[in-house]
Tab-separated table of C-alpha atoms and ligand atoms in Angstrom:
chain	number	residue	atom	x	y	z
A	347	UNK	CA	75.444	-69.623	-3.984
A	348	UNK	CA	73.660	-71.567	-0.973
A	349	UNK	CA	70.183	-69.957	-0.596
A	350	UNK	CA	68.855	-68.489	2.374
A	351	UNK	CA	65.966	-69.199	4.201
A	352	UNK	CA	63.945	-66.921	6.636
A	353	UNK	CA	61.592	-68.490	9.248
A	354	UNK	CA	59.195	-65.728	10.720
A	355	UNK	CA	59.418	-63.358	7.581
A	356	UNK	CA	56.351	-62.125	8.664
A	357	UNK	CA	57.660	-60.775	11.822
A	358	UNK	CA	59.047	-57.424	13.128
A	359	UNK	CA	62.434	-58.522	12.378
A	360	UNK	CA	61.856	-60.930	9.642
A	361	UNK	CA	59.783	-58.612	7.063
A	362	UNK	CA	63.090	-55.888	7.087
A	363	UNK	CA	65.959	-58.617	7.343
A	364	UNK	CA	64.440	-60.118	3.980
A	365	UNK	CA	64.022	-56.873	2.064
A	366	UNK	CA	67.392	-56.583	2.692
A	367	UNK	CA	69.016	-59.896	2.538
A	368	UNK	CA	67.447	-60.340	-0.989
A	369	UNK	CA	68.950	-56.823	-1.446
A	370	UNK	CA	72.660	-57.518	-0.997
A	371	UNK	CA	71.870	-61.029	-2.374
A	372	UNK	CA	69.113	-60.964	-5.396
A	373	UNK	CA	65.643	-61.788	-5.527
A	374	UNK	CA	65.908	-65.460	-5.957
A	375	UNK	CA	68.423	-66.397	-3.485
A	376	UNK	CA	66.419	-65.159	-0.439
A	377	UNK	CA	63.332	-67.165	0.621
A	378	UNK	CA	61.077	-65.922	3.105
A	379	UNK	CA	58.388	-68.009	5.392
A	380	UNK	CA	56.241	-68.167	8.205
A	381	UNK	CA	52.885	-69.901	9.626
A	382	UNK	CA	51.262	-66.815	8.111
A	383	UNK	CA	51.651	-64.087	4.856
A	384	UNK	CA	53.770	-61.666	5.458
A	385	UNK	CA	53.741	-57.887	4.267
A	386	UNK	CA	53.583	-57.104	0.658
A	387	UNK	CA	57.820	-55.982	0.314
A	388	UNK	CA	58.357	-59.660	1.203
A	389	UNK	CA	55.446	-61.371	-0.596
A	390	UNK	CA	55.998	-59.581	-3.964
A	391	UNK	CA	60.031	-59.207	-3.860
A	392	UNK	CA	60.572	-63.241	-4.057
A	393	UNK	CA	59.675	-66.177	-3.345
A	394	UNK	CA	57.130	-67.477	0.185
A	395	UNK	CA	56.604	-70.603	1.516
A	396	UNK	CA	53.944	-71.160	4.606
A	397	UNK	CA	56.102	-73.445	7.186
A	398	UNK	CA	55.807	-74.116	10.526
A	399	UNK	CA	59.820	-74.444	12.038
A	400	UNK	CA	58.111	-76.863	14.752
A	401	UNK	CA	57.417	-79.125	12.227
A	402	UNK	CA	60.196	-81.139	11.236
A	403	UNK	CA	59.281	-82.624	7.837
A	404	UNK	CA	57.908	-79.887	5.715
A	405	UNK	CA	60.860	-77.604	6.997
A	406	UNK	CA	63.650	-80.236	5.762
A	407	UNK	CA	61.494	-81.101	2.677
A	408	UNK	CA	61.641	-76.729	1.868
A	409	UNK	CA	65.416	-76.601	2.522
A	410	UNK	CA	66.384	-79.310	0.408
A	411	UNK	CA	63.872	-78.686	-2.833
A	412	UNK	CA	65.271	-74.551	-2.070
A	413	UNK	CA	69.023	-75.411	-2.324
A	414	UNK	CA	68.949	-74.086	1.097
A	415	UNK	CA	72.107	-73.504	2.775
A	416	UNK	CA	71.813	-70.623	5.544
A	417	UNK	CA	68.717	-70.543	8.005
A	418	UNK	CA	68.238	-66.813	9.712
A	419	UNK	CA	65.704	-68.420	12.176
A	420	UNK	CA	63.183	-65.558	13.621
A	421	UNK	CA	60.451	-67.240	14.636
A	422	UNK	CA	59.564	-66.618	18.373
A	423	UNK	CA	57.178	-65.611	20.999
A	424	UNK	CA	58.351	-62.925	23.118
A	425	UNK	CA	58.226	-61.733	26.567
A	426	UNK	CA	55.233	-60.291	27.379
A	427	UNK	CA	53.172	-63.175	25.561
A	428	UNK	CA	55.012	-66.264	27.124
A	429	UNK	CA	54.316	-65.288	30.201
A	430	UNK	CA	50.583	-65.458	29.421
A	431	UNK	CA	51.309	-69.026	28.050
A	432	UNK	CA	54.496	-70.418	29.737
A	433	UNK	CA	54.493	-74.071	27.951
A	434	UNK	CA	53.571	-72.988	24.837
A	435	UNK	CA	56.202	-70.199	24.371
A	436	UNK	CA	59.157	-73.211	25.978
A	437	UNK	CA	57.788	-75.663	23.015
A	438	UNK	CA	57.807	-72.798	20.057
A	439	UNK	CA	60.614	-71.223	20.877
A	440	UNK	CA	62.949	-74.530	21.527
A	441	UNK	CA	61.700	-76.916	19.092
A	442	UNK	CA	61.674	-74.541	15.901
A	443	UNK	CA	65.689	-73.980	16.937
A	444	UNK	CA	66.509	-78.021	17.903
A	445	UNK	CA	64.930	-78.705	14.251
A	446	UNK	CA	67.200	-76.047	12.796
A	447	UNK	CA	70.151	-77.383	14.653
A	448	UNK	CA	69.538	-80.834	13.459
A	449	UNK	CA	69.691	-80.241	10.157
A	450	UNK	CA	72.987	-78.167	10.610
A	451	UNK	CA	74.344	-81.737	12.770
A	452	UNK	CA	73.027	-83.506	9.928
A	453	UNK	CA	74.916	-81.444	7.225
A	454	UNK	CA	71.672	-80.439	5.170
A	455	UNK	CA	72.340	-76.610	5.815
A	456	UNK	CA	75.877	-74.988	6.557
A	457	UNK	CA	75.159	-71.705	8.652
A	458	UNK	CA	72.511	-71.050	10.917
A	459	UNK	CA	71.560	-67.140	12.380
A	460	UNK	CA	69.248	-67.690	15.670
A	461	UNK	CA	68.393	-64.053	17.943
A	462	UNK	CA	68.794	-64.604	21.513
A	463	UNK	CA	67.643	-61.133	23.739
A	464	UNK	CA	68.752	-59.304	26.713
A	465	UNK	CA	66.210	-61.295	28.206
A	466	UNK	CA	68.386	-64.052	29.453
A	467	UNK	CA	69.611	-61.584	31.896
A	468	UNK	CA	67.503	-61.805	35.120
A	469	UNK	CA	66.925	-59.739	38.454
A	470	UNK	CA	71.034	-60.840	40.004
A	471	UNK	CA	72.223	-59.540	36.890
A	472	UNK	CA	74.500	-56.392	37.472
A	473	UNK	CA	72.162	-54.265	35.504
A	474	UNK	CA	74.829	-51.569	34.493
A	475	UNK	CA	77.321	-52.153	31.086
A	476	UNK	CA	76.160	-56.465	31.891
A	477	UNK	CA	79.671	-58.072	30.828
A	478	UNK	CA	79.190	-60.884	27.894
A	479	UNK	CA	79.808	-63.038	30.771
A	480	UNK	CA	78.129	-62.788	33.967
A	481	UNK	CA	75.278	-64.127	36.420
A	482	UNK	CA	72.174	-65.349	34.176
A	483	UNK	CA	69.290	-65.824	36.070
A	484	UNK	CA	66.285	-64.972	33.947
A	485	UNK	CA	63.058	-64.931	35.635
A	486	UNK	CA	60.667	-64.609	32.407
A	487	UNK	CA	59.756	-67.957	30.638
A	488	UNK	CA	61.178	-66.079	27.344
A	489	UNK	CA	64.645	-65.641	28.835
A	490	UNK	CA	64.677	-69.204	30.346
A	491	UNK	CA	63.875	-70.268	26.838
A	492	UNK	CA	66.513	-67.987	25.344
A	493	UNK	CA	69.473	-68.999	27.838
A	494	UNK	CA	68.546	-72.721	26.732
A	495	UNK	CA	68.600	-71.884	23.532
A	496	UNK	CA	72.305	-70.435	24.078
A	497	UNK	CA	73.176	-73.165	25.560
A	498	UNK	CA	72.246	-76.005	22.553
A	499	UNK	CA	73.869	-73.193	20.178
A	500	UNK	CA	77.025	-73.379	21.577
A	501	UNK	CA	76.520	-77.196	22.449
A	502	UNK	CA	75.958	-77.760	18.810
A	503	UNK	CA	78.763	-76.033	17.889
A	504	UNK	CA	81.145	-77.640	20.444
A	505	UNK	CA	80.062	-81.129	19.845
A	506	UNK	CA	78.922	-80.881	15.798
A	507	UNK	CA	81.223	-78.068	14.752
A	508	UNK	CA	77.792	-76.520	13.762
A	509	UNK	CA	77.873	-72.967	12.273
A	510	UNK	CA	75.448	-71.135	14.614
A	511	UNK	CA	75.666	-67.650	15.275
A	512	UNK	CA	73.268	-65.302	17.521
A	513	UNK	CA	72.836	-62.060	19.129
A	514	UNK	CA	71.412	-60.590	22.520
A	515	UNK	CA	69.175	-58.221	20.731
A	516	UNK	CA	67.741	-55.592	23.063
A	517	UNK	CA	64.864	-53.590	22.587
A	518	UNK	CA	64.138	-53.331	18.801
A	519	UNK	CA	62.420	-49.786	17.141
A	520	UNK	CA	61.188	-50.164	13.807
A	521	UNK	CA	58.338	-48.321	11.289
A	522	UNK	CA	57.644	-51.361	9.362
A	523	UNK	CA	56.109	-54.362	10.838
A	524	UNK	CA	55.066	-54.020	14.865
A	525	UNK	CA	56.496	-56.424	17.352
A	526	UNK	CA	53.970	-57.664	19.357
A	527	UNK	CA	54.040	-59.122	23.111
A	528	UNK	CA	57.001	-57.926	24.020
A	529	UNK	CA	57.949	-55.512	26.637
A	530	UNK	CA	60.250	-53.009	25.166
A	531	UNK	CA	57.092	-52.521	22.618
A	532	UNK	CA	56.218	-49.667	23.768
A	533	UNK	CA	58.810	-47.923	22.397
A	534	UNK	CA	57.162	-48.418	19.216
A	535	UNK	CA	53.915	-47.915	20.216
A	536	UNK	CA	55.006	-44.611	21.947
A	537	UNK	CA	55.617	-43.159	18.245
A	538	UNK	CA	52.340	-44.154	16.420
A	539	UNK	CA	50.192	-42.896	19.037
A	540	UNK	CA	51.759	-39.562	19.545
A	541	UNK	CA	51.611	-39.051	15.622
A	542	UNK	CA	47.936	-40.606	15.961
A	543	UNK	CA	46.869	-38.509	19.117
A	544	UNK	CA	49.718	-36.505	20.241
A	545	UNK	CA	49.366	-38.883	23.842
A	546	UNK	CA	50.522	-42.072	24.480
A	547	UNK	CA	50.036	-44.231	27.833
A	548	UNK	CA	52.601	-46.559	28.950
A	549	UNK	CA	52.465	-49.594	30.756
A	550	UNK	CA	56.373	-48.668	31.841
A	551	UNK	CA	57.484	-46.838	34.711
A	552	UNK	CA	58.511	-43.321	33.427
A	553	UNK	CA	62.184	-43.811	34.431
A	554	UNK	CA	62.903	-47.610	33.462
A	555	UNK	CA	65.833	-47.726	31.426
A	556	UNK	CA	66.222	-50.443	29.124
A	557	UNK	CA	68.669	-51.174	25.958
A	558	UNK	CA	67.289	-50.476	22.860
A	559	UNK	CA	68.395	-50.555	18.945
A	560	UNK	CA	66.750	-48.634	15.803
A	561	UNK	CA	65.850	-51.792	13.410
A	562	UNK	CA	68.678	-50.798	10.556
A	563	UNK	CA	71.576	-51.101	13.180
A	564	UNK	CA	69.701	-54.466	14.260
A	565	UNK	CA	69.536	-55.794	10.858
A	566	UNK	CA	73.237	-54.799	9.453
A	567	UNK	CA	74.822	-56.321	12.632
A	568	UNK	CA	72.603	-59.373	11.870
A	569	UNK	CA	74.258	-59.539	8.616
A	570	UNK	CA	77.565	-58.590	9.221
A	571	UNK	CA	77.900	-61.058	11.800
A	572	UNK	CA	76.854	-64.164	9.642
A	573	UNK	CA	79.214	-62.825	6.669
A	574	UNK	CA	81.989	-62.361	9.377
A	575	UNK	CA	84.870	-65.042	8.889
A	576	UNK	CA	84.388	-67.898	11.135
A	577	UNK	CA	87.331	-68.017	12.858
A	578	UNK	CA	86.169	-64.308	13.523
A	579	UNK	CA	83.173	-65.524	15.520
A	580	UNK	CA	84.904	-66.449	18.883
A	581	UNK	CA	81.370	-66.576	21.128
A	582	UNK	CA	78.857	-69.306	20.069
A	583	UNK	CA	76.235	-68.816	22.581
A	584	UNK	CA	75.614	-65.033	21.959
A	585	UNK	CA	76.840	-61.694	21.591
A	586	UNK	CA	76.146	-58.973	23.701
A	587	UNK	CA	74.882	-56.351	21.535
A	588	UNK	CA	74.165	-52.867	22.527
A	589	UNK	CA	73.349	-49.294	20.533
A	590	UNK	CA	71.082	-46.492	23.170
A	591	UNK	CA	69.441	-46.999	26.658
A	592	UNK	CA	66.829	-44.414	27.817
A	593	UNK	CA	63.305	-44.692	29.740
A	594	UNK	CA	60.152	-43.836	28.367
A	595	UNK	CA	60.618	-40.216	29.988
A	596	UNK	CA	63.701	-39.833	28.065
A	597	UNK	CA	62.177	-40.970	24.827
A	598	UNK	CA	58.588	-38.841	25.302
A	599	UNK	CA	60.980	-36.043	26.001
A	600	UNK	CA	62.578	-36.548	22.375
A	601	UNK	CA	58.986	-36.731	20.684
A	602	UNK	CA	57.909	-33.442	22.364
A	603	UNK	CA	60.890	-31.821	20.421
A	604	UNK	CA	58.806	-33.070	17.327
A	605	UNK	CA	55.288	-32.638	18.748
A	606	UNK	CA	55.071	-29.946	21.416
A	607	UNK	CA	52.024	-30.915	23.049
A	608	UNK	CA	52.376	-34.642	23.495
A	609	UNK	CA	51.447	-35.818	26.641
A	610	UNK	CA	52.254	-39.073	28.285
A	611	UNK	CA	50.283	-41.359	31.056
A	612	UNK	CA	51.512	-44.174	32.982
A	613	UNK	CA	49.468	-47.090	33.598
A	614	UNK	CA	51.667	-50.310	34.898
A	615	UNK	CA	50.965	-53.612	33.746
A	616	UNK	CA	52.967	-57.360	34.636
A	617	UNK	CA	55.818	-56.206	32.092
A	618	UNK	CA	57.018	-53.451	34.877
A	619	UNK	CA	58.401	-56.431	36.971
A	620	UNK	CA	59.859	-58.293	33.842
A	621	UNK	CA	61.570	-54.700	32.385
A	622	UNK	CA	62.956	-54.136	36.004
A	623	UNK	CA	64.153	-57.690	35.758
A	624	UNK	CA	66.521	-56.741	32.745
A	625	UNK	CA	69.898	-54.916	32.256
A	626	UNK	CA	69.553	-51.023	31.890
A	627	UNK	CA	73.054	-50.552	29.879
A	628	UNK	CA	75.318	-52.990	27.839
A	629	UNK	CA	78.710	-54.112	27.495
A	630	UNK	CA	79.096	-55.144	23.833
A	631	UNK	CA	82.898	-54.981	23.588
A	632	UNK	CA	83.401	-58.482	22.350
A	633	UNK	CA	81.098	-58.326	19.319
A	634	UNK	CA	82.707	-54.795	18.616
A	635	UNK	CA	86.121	-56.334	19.017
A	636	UNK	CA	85.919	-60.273	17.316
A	637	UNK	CA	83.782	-58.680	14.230
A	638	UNK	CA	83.460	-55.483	13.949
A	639	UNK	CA	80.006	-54.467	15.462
A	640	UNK	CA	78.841	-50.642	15.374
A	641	UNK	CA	75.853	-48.538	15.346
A	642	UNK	CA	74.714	-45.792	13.805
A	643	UNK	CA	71.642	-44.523	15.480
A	644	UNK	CA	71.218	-42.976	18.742
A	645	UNK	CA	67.839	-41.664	20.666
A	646	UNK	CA	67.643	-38.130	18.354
A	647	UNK	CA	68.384	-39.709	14.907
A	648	UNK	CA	66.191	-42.444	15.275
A	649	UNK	CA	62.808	-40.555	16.631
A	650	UNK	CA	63.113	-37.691	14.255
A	651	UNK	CA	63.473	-41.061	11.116
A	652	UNK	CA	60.579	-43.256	13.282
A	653	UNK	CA	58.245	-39.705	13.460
A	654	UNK	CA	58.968	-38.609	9.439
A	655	UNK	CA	58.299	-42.444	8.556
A	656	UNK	CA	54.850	-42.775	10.449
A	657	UNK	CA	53.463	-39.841	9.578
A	658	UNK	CA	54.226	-40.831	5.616
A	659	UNK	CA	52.524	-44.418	6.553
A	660	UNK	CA	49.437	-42.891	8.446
A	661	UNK	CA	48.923	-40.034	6.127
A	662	UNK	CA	48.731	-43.069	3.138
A	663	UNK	CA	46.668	-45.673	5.195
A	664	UNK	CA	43.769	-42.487	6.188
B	1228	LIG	N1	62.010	-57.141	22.792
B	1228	LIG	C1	61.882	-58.369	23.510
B	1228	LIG	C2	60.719	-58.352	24.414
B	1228	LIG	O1	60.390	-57.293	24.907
B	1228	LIG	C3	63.125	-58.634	24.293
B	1228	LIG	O2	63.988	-59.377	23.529
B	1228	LIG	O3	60.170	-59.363	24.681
């Protein structure tokens, strides 16, 4: 078998994709890596290298010594963060991908998994069930560098007959490793601090809906769509994909079911204006026709799973 490669294994989406891709597909065949260590499931389950995807060199020298074949390339800086640093988030999240797409051109790898977000959707957007294909007008330098990135995907792919496959991940909920910068985050943060202090404040309005997706559904779609058949894989930009949508009332409504006296504030920040900027609901109908995408979680399952697991994590770290 080809090997697989992770870049950002350290990362919210990274550190569970490897645990499990090294679970379907052994220890040895899975590498992870990032700029920096990653958590100790990944570290101690196979084998790490420290690469930076911007640099060219090291990450052809890894592939080729690895027997590399796939890339799952996770490396990124999201919304909240680029916008804080506009250049610097258009340089690390394009040139990682153009190096990965190179060596895809170039015949060095033969499949290539790269996460695009709901984020290329912008303010002209029809906000409710946004069709695969519609008005894309980001206004966040994270969605402008996501739409590009569609864009060379499918380019690639036209022009190279490269293997690339992605997905418009919405809002992602996970126990394990936190995201960081982005603005659905607080719909992790939400569930530490209301285990931590029973009270969270949110830097969302209390009725912004956004799409969001418990990590497991995130991660077996991931899979599923770069084991699907090729000829199976009809969109080579990137898939809508869509699971729950609810606001931050909604979701502190769910916790107090679990934790009676949990309160929440509101404090706004800049990541009001980029939330409102994005689609509330999501029409996924293509990726749930061409391959076969479903999920599994909705709002109740996954807050009674993400309360249970970070009480067990909290209770260990005290
Ligand atoms: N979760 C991402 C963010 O908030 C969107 O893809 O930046």
């Amino acid at each position: 078998m080809n090997k697989i490669l992770v870049i950002g294994a350290a990362g919210q989406i990274g550190s569970e994709l490897t645990v499990e891709l090294r679970n379907r597909f052994g220890n040895n065949n899975v590498i992870a890596s990032d700029i920096k260590n990653a958590c100790e499931d990944v570290m101690s389950g196979g084998k790490f290298e420290v690469l930076d995807a911007m640099d060219g060199k090291p990450l052809k020298e890894i592939v080729i010594e690895n027997e590399i074949g796939q890339i799952y390339h996770l490396a990124a800086m999201l919304s909240g963060n680029a916008e804080k640093n506009p250049l610097k988030a258009w340089d690390l999240n394009m040139t990682g991908l153009l190096n990965i797409l190179n060596l895809a051109k170039d015949g060095v790898v033969k499949k290539v998994f790269w996460p695009s977000s709901i984020a290329v959707f912008g303010p002209t957007t029809p906000k409710q069930n946004t069709p695969q294909l519609t008005i894309m007008e980001p206004s966040t330098v994270y969605g402008i560098s996501k739409l590009a990135g569609e864009r060379w995907c499918e380019y690639y792919f036209n022009k190279y007959g490269v293997d690339v496959r992605s997905l418009r991940y919405p809002g992602l909920i996970s126990y394990k490793t936190e995201a960081g910068g982005g603005t659905t985050d607080y719909a992790v943060e939400i569930f530490y601090e209301a285990v931590k202090n029973s009270k969270y404040e949110c830097f969302l309005n209390e009725d912004t809906v956004l799409p969001m997706m418990f990590m497991p559904d995130a991660i077996k779609g991931t899979i599923e769509l770069m084991e699907a058949d090729s000829r199976r894989v009809k969109i080579r930009s990137s898939y809508n994909m869509s699971a729950v949508s609810f606001s931050p009332k909604a979701l502190s409504n769910e916790i107090k079911k679990h934790i009676p006296d949990f309160s929440m504030a509101y404090k706004l920040d800049f990541r009001q204006n980029i939330a409102e900027s994005w689609p509330q609901t999501i029409d996924d109908s293509a990726a749930r026709n061409d391959w076969g995408w479903s999920h599994k979680y909705d709002l109740k399952s996954m807050t009674e799973i993400m309360l249970k697991e970070i009480k067990k994590k909290i209770h260990v770290a005290v």
